[in-house]
Coordinates of N, CA and C in Angstrom, one line a residue:
M1 N -4.6 -21.5 -7.5 CA -3.3 -20.8 -7.4 C -2.6 -21.5 -6.2
L2 N -1.3 -21.6 -6.3 CA -0.5 -22.1 -5.2 C 0.2 -20.9 -4.5
H3 N -0.1 -20.7 -3.2 CA 0.5 -19.7 -2.4 C 1.6 -20.3 -1.6
T4 N 2.8 -19.9 -1.7 CA 3.9 -20.5 -0.8 C 4.3 -19.4 0.1
L5 N 4.2 -19.7 1.4 CA 4.6 -18.8 2.5 C 5.9 -19.2 3.0
I6 N 6.9 -18.4 2.7 CA 8.3 -18.8 3.2 C 8.7 -17.9 4.4
N7 N 8.0 -16.9 4.7 CA 8.3 -16.0 5.8 C 7.4 -16.3 7.0
S8 N 7.8 -16.0 8.2 CA 7.0 -16.1 9.4 C 5.7 -15.2 9.1
P9 N 4.6 -15.7 9.6 CA 3.4 -14.8 9.4 C 3.5 -13.5 10.2
F10 N 4.4 -13.4 11.0 CA 4.7 -12.2 11.8 C 5.6 -11.2 11.1
K11 N 6.2 -11.7 10.0 CA 7.2 -10.9 9.3 C 6.9 -10.7 7.8
C12 N 5.6 -10.8 7.5 CA 5.2 -10.5 6.1 C 3.7 -10.0 6.2
D13 N 3.2 -9.6 5.1 CA 1.8 -9.1 5.0 C 0.9 -10.3 4.9
F14 N 0.8 -11.0 6.1 CA -0.1 -12.2 6.1 C -1.5 -11.9 5.8
N15 N -2.0 -10.7 6.3 CA -3.4 -10.3 6.0 C -3.7 -10.1 4.5
A16 N -2.7 -9.6 3.8 CA -2.8 -9.4 2.3 C -3.0 -10.8 1.7
M17 N -2.2 -11.8 2.1 CA -2.3 -13.1 1.6 C -3.6 -13.7 1.8
L18 N -4.1 -13.5 3.0 CA -5.5 -14.0 3.4 C -6.5 -13.4 2.5
R19 N -6.4 -12.1 2.2 CA -7.4 -11.5 1.4 C -7.4 -12.0 -0.1
L20 N -6.3 -12.5 -0.5 CA -6.2 -13.0 -1.9 C -6.5 -14.4 -2.1
L21 N -6.7 -15.2 -1.0 CA -7.0 -16.6 -1.1 C -8.4 -16.8 -1.6
A22 N -8.5 -17.7 -2.6 CA -9.8 -18.0 -3.2 C -10.1 -19.5 -3.1
E23 N -11.4 -19.8 -3.3 CA -11.8 -21.2 -3.2 C -11.0 -22.0 -4.1
G24 N -10.5 -23.2 -3.6 CA -9.7 -24.0 -4.5 C -8.2 -23.8 -4.5
D25 N -7.8 -22.7 -3.9 CA -6.3 -22.4 -3.8 C -5.7 -23.3 -2.8
E26 N -4.4 -23.5 -3.0 CA -3.6 -24.3 -2.0 C -2.5 -23.4 -1.4
V27 N -2.2 -23.6 -0.2 CA -1.2 -22.9 0.5 C -0.2 -23.9 1.1
L28 N 1.1 -23.6 0.7 CA 2.2 -24.4 1.2 C 3.1 -23.6 2.1
L29 N 3.2 -24.0 3.3 CA 4.1 -23.4 4.3 C 5.4 -24.0 4.3
L30 N 6.5 -23.2 4.1 CA 7.8 -23.7 4.1 C 8.7 -22.7 4.7
Q31 N 9.9 -23.1 5.0 CA 10.9 -22.3 5.7 C 10.3 -21.8 7.0
D32 N 10.4 -20.5 7.3 CA 9.8 -20.0 8.5 C 8.2 -19.9 8.4
G33 N 7.7 -20.1 7.2 CA 6.2 -20.0 7.1 C 5.5 -21.2 7.8
V34 N 6.3 -22.2 8.2 CA 5.6 -23.3 8.9 C 5.1 -22.8 10.3
L35 N 5.6 -21.7 10.7 CA 5.1 -21.2 12.0 C 3.6 -20.9 11.9
A36 N 3.1 -20.6 10.8 CA 1.6 -20.4 10.6 C 0.8 -21.6 10.9
A37 N 1.4 -22.8 11.0 CA 0.6 -24.0 11.3 C 0.7 -24.4 12.7
L38 N 1.3 -23.6 13.6 CA 1.4 -23.9 15.0 C 0.0 -24.0 15.6
E39 N -0.3 -25.2 16.2 CA -1.6 -25.4 16.8 C -1.9 -24.3 17.8
G40 N -3.1 -23.7 17.7 CA -3.6 -22.7 18.6 C -3.2 -21.3 18.2
S41 N -2.5 -21.1 17.1 CA -2.0 -19.8 16.6 C -3.2 -19.1 15.9
R42 N -3.1 -17.8 15.9 CA -4.1 -16.9 15.2 C -4.0 -17.1 13.7
A43 N -2.7 -17.3 13.2 CA -2.5 -17.5 11.8 C -3.2 -18.8 11.3
L44 N -3.1 -19.8 12.1 CA -3.7 -21.1 11.8 C -5.2 -21.0 11.7
E45 N -5.8 -20.3 12.7 CA -7.2 -20.1 12.7 C -7.7 -19.4 11.4
S46 N -6.9 -18.4 11.0 CA -7.3 -17.7 9.8 C -7.2 -18.6 8.6
L47 N -6.2 -19.4 8.5 CA -6.0 -20.3 7.4 C -7.1 -21.4 7.4
R48 N -7.5 -21.9 8.5 CA -8.6 -22.8 8.6 C -9.9 -22.3 8.1
A49 N -10.1 -21.0 8.3 CA -11.4 -20.4 7.9 C -11.4 -20.1 6.4
A50 N -10.3 -20.2 5.7 CA -10.2 -19.9 4.3 C -10.6 -21.2 3.5
P51 N -11.1 -21.0 2.3 CA -11.6 -22.2 1.5 C -10.4 -22.8 0.7
I52 N -9.4 -23.2 1.4 CA -8.1 -23.7 0.8 C -7.7 -25.0 1.3
S53 N -6.7 -25.6 0.6 CA -6.0 -26.8 1.1 C -4.7 -26.3 1.7
L54 N -4.3 -26.8 2.9 CA -3.2 -26.3 3.6 C -2.1 -27.4 3.7
Y55 N -0.9 -27.1 3.4 CA 0.2 -28.0 3.5 C 1.4 -27.4 4.2
V56 N 2.2 -28.3 4.8 CA 3.5 -27.8 5.4 C 4.6 -28.7 4.8
L57 N 5.8 -28.2 4.5 CA 6.9 -29.0 4.1 C 7.5 -29.7 5.3
Q58 N 7.4 -31.0 5.3 CA 7.8 -31.8 6.5 C 9.3 -31.6 6.9
D59 N 10.2 -31.5 5.9 CA 11.6 -31.2 6.3 C 11.8 -29.9 7.0
D60 N 11.1 -28.9 6.7 CA 11.2 -27.6 7.4 C 10.6 -27.7 8.8
V61 N 9.6 -28.4 9.0 CA 9.0 -28.6 10.3 C 10.0 -29.3 11.2
I62 N 10.6 -30.4 10.7 CA 11.6 -31.2 11.4 C 12.8 -30.3 11.7
A63 N 13.3 -29.6 10.7 CA 14.5 -28.7 10.9 C 14.3 -27.7 12.1
R64 N 13.1 -27.3 12.3 CA 12.8 -26.3 13.3 C 12.3 -26.9 14.6
G65 N 12.3 -28.3 14.7 CA 11.9 -29.0 15.9 C 10.5 -28.8 16.3
L66 N 9.6 -28.6 15.3 CA 8.2 -28.3 15.6 C 7.2 -29.4 15.3
S67 N 7.7 -30.6 15.1 CA 6.8 -31.7 14.7 C 5.6 -31.9 15.7
A68 N 5.9 -31.8 17.0 CA 4.8 -32.0 18.0 C 3.8 -30.8 18.1
Q69 N 4.2 -29.7 17.5 CA 3.4 -28.5 17.7 C 2.6 -28.1 16.4
I70 N 2.8 -28.8 15.3 CA 2.2 -28.4 14.1 C 0.8 -29.1 14.0
S71 N -0.2 -28.3 13.6 CA -1.6 -28.8 13.6 C -1.7 -29.9 12.5
S72 N -2.6 -30.9 12.9 CA -2.9 -32.0 11.9 C -3.8 -31.5 10.8
S73 N -4.3 -30.3 10.9 CA -5.1 -29.8 9.8 C -4.2 -29.3 8.6
A74 N -2.9 -29.3 8.8 CA -2.0 -29.0 7.7 C -1.3 -30.3 7.3
A75 N -1.5 -30.7 6.1 CA -1.0 -31.9 5.6 C 0.5 -31.8 5.3
A76 N 1.3 -32.7 5.9 CA 2.7 -32.7 5.7 C 3.1 -33.3 4.3
V77 N 4.0 -32.6 3.6 CA 4.4 -33.0 2.3 C 5.9 -33.1 2.2
S78 N 6.3 -33.9 1.3 CA 7.8 -34.1 1.0 C 8.1 -33.1 -0.1
Y79 N 9.4 -33.1 -0.4 CA 9.9 -32.3 -1.6 C 9.2 -32.8 -2.9
T80 N 9.1 -34.1 -3.0 CA 8.4 -34.6 -4.2 C 7.0 -34.1 -4.4
E81 N 6.3 -34.1 -3.2 CA 4.9 -33.7 -3.2 C 4.8 -32.1 -3.5
F82 N 5.8 -31.4 -3.0 CA 5.9 -30.0 -3.2 C 6.0 -29.7 -4.7
V83 N 6.9 -30.5 -5.4 CA 7.0 -30.3 -6.9 C 5.7 -30.7 -7.5
A84 N 5.0 -31.7 -7.1 CA 3.7 -32.1 -7.7 C 2.7 -30.9 -7.5
L85 N 2.7 -30.2 -6.4 CA 1.8 -29.1 -6.2 C 2.2 -27.9 -7.2
T86 N 3.4 -27.7 -7.4 CA 3.8 -26.6 -8.4 C 3.4 -27.0 -9.8
V87 N 3.4 -28.3 -10.1 CA 3.0 -28.7 -11.5 C 1.5 -28.6 -11.6
K88 N 0.8 -29.0 -10.5 CA -0.7 -28.9 -10.5 C -1.2 -27.5 -10.7
Q89 N -0.6 -26.6 -9.9 CA -1.0 -25.2 -9.9 C -0.1 -24.3 -10.8
T90 N -0.6 -24.0 -11.9 CA 0.3 -23.2 -12.9 C 0.5 -21.8 -12.4
Q91 N -0.4 -21.2 -11.7 CA -0.2 -19.9 -11.1 C 0.3 -20.0 -9.7
Q92 N 1.3 -19.2 -9.3 CA 1.9 -19.3 -8.0 C 2.2 -17.9 -7.5
M93 N 2.1 -17.7 -6.2 CA 2.5 -16.5 -5.5 C 3.3 -16.8 -4.3
T94 N 4.5 -16.2 -4.1 CA 5.3 -16.4 -3.0 C 5.2 -15.3 -2.0
W95 N 5.0 -15.6 -0.7 CA 4.9 -14.6 0.3 C 6.1 -14.7 1.3

């Protein structure tokens, strides 16, 4: 399943999302969701502990001026790669 986090982890039920993550799931952080990939954040540590692949939308990271603060454990993707993720994962959940 592809989970897309568009809200800040501080303004959504981030813990509910974490409980629903399963092995092989992919999480894409976009819009304010990229805040979950800030190096040293509690949200990032929780995502690192999950059996998932983690991605951030590069354009949203740049738009927020966070390029230097985003963890390298979250793979940066383009819009084209975002579309490829949605094609790959037929089931999706937006948070």
